[in-house]
Short mmCIF file of C-alpha atoms in Angstrom, two decimals:
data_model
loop_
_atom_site.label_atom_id
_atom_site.label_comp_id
_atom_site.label_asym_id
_atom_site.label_seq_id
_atom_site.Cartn_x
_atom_site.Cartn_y
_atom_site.Cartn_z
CA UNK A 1 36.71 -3.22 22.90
CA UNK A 2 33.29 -2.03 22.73
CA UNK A 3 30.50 -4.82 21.86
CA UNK A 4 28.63 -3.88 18.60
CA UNK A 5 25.37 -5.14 19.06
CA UNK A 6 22.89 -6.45 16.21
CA UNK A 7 20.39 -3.57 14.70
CA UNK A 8 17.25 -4.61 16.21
CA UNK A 9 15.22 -0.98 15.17
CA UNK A 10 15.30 0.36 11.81
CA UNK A 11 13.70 3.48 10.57
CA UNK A 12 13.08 3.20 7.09
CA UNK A 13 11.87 6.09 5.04
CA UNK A 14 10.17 5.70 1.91
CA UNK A 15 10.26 8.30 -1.06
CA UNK A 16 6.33 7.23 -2.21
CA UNK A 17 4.61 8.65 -5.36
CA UNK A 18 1.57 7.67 -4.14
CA UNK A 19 1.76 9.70 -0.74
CA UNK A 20 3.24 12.91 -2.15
CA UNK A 21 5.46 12.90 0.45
CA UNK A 22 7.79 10.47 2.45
CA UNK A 23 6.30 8.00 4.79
CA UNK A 24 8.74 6.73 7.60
CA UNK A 25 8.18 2.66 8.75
CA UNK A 26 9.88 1.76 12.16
CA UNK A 27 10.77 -1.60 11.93
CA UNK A 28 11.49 -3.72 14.76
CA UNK A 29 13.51 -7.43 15.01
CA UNK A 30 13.47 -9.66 17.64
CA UNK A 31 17.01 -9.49 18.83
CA UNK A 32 17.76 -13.40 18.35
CA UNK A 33 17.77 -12.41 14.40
CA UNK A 34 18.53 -8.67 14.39
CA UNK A 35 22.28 -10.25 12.91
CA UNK A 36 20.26 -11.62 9.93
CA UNK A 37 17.63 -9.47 8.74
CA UNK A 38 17.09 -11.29 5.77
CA UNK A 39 15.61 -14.55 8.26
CA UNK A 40 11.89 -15.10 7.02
CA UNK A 41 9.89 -14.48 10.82
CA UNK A 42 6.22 -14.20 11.43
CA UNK A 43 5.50 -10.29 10.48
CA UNK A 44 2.97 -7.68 11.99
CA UNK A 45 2.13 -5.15 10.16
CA UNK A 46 1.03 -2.46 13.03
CA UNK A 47 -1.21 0.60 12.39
CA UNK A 48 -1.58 3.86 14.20
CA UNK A 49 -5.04 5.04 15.08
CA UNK A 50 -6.30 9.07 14.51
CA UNK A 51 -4.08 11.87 15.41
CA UNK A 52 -1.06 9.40 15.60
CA UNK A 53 2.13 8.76 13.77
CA UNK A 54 4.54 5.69 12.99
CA UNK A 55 6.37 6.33 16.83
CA UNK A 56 2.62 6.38 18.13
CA UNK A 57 2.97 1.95 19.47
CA UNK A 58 6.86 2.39 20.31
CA UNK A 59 6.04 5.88 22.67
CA UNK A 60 3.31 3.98 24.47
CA UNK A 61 4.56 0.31 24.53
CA UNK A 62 8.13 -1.51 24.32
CA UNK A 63 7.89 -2.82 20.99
CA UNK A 64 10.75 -4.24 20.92
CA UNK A 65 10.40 -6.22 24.15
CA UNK A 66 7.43 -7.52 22.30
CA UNK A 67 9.22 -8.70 18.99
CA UNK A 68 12.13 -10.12 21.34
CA UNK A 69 9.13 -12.08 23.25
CA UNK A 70 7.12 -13.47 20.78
CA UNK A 71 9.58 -13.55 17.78
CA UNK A 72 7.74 -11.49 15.51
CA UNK A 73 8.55 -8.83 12.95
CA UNK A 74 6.96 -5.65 13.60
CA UNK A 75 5.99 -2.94 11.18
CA UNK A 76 4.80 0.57 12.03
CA UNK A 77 4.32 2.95 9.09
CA UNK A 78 2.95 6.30 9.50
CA UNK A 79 -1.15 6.36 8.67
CA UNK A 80 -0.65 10.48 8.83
CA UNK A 81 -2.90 12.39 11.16
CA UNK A 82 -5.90 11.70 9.08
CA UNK A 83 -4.92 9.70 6.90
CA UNK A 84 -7.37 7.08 7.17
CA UNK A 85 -5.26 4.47 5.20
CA UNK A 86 -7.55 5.22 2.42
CA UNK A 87 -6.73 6.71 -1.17
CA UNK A 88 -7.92 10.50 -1.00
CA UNK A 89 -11.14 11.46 -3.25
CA UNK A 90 -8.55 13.60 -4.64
CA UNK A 91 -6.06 12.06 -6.56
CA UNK A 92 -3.47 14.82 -6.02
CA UNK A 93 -3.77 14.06 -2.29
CA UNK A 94 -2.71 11.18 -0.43
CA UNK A 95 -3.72 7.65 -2.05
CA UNK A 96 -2.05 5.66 0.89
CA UNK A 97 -3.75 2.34 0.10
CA UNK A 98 -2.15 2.43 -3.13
CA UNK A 99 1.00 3.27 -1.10
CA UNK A 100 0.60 0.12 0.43
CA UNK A 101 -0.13 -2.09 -2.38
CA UNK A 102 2.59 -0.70 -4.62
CA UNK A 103 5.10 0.50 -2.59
CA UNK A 104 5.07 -0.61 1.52
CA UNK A 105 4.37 -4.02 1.32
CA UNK A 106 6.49 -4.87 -1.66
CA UNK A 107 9.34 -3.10 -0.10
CA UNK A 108 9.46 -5.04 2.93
CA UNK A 109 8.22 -8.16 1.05
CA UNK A 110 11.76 -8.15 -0.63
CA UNK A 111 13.45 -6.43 2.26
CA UNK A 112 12.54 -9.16 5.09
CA UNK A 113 11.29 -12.16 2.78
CA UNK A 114 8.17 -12.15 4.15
CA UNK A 115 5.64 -14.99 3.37
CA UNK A 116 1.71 -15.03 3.63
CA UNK A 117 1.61 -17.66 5.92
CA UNK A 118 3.37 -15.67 8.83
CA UNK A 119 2.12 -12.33 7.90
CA UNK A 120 -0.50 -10.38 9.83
CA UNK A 121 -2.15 -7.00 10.42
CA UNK A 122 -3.91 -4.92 13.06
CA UNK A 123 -4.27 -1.61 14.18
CA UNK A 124 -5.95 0.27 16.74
CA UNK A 125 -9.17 2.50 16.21
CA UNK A 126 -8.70 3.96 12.67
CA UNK A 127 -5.80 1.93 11.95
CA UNK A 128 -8.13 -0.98 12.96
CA UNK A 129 -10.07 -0.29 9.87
CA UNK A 130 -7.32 0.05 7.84
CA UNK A 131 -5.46 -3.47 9.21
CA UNK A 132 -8.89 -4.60 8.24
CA UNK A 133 -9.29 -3.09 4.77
CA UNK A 134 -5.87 -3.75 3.64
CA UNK A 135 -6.39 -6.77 4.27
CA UNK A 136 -9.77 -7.09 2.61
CA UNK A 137 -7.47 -5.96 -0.83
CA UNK A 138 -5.56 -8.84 -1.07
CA UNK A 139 -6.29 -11.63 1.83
CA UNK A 140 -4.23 -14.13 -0.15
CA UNK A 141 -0.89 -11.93 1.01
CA UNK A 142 -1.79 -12.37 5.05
CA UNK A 143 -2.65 -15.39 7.45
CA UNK A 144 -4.93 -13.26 9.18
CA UNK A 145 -5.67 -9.76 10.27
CA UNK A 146 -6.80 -7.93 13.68
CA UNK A 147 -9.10 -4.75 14.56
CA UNK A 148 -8.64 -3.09 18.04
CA UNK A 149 -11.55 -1.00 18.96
CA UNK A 150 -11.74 -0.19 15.28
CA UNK A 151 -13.31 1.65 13.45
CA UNK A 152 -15.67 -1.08 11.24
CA UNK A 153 -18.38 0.83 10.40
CA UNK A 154 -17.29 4.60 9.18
CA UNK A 155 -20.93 5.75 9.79
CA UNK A 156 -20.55 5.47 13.17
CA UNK A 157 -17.39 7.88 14.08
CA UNK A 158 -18.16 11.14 15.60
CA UNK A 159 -15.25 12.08 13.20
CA UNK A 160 -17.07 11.32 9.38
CA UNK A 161 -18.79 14.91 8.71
CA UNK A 162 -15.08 15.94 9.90
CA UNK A 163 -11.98 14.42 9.35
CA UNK A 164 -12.86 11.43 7.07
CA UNK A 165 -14.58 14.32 5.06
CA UNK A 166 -11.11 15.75 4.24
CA UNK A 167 -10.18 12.24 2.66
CA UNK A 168 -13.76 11.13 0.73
CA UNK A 169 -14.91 14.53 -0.35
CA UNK A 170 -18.46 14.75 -1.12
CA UNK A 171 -18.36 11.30 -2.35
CA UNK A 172 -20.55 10.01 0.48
CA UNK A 173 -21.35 7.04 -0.96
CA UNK A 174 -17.48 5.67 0.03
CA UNK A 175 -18.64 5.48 3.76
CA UNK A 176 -20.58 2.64 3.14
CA UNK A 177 -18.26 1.01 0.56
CA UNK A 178 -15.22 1.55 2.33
CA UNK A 179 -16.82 0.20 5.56
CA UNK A 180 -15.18 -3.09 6.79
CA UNK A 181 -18.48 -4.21 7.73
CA UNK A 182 -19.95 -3.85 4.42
CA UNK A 183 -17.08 -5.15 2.94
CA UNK A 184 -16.48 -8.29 5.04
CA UNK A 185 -19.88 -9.68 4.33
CA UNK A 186 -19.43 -9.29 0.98
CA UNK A 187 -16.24 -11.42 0.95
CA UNK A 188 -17.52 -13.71 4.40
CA UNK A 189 -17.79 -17.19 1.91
CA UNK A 190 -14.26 -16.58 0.01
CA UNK A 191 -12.47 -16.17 3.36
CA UNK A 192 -14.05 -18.87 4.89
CA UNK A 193 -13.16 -20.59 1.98
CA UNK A 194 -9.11 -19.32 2.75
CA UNK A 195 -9.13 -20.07 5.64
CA UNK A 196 -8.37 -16.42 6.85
CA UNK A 197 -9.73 -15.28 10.30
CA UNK A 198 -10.39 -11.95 11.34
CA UNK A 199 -9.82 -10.98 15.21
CA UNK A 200 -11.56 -8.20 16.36
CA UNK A 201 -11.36 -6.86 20.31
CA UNK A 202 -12.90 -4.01 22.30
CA UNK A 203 -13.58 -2.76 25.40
CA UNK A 204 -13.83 0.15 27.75
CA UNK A 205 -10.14 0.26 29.69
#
């Protein structure tokens, strides 16, 4: 008799309001607890950079060899091509940080019993400023949060007159405000005051 194994991969695919459209998460579970999904473990919440897509981490990296390794949750929802994990200027576009707020993270909240004190987020390059803004929103519902090579400042990607110019519209002034630079200054003294670090890497290779 053939050995049914625990689901350690889920793809989860979320009907969103906010999105217009569906947005599918892969979720992976260290094998240890795949048997018990509802287990409370440390969660990562993993974002895509530009171009990408929610397979973007699993087609480059074995995810799951690193949930089964360091015992962690992982979460990889689909940022969109451009998506910029921003709300769109134009409200009858994508508002995907309202997706998040509303819909993602109280979904997997109450799917996976997830607690702020062993929940994170990161994200590479554009999904590094979104880890980073989303976190920014609402710091009491993470530990901490992580930027790789992302993009902090959006004044400074060859991409703003562009892409990010499909999501803000004319409304240049969002560059700045929408910045994580600009916006973790403003809230430096109430994280320090949490508690909450901020990790931020990058390099050439």
């Amino acid at each position: 008799q053939a050995q049914v194994l625990p689901q350690t991969k889920e793809l989860i695919v979320i009907e969103s309001q906010n999105l217009k459209c569906n947005d599918s998460v892969l979720v992976f579970t260290p094998v240890q607890y795949a048997a018990n999904n509802r287990q409370t473990l440390p969660t990562l919440f993993l974002l895509h950079g530009w171009s990408g897509c929610y397979k973007d981490w699993s087609n480059k990296h074995d995810i799951q060899e690193i949930s089964n390794r360091t015992g962690f949750r992982i979460i990889c929802p689909d940022g969109f091509y451009n998506g910029w994990y921003l709300n769109n200027t134009d409200t009858t576009k994508m508002q995907w940080r309202a997706f998040f707020d509303q819909e993602l993270f109280p979904q997997m909240k109450e799917r996976y019993n997830m607690v702020p004190d062993s929940t994170f987020i990161t994200g590479l390059s554009m999904g590094g400023h979104g880890a980073v803004n989303l976190f920014l929103d609402h710091p009491e519902n993470f530990r901490a949060a992580g930027s790789m090579s992302g993009v902090l400042d959006l004044n400074l990607t060859s991409l703003r007159d562009t892409e990010l110019a499909k999501v803000i519209g004319d409304k240049k002034e969002r560059i700045a405000q929408e910045s994580a630079v600009t916006r973790v200054a403003e809230k430096a003294e109430q994280l320090k005051a949490m508690n909450k670090p901020i990790i931020t890497t990058c390099g050439y290779n």
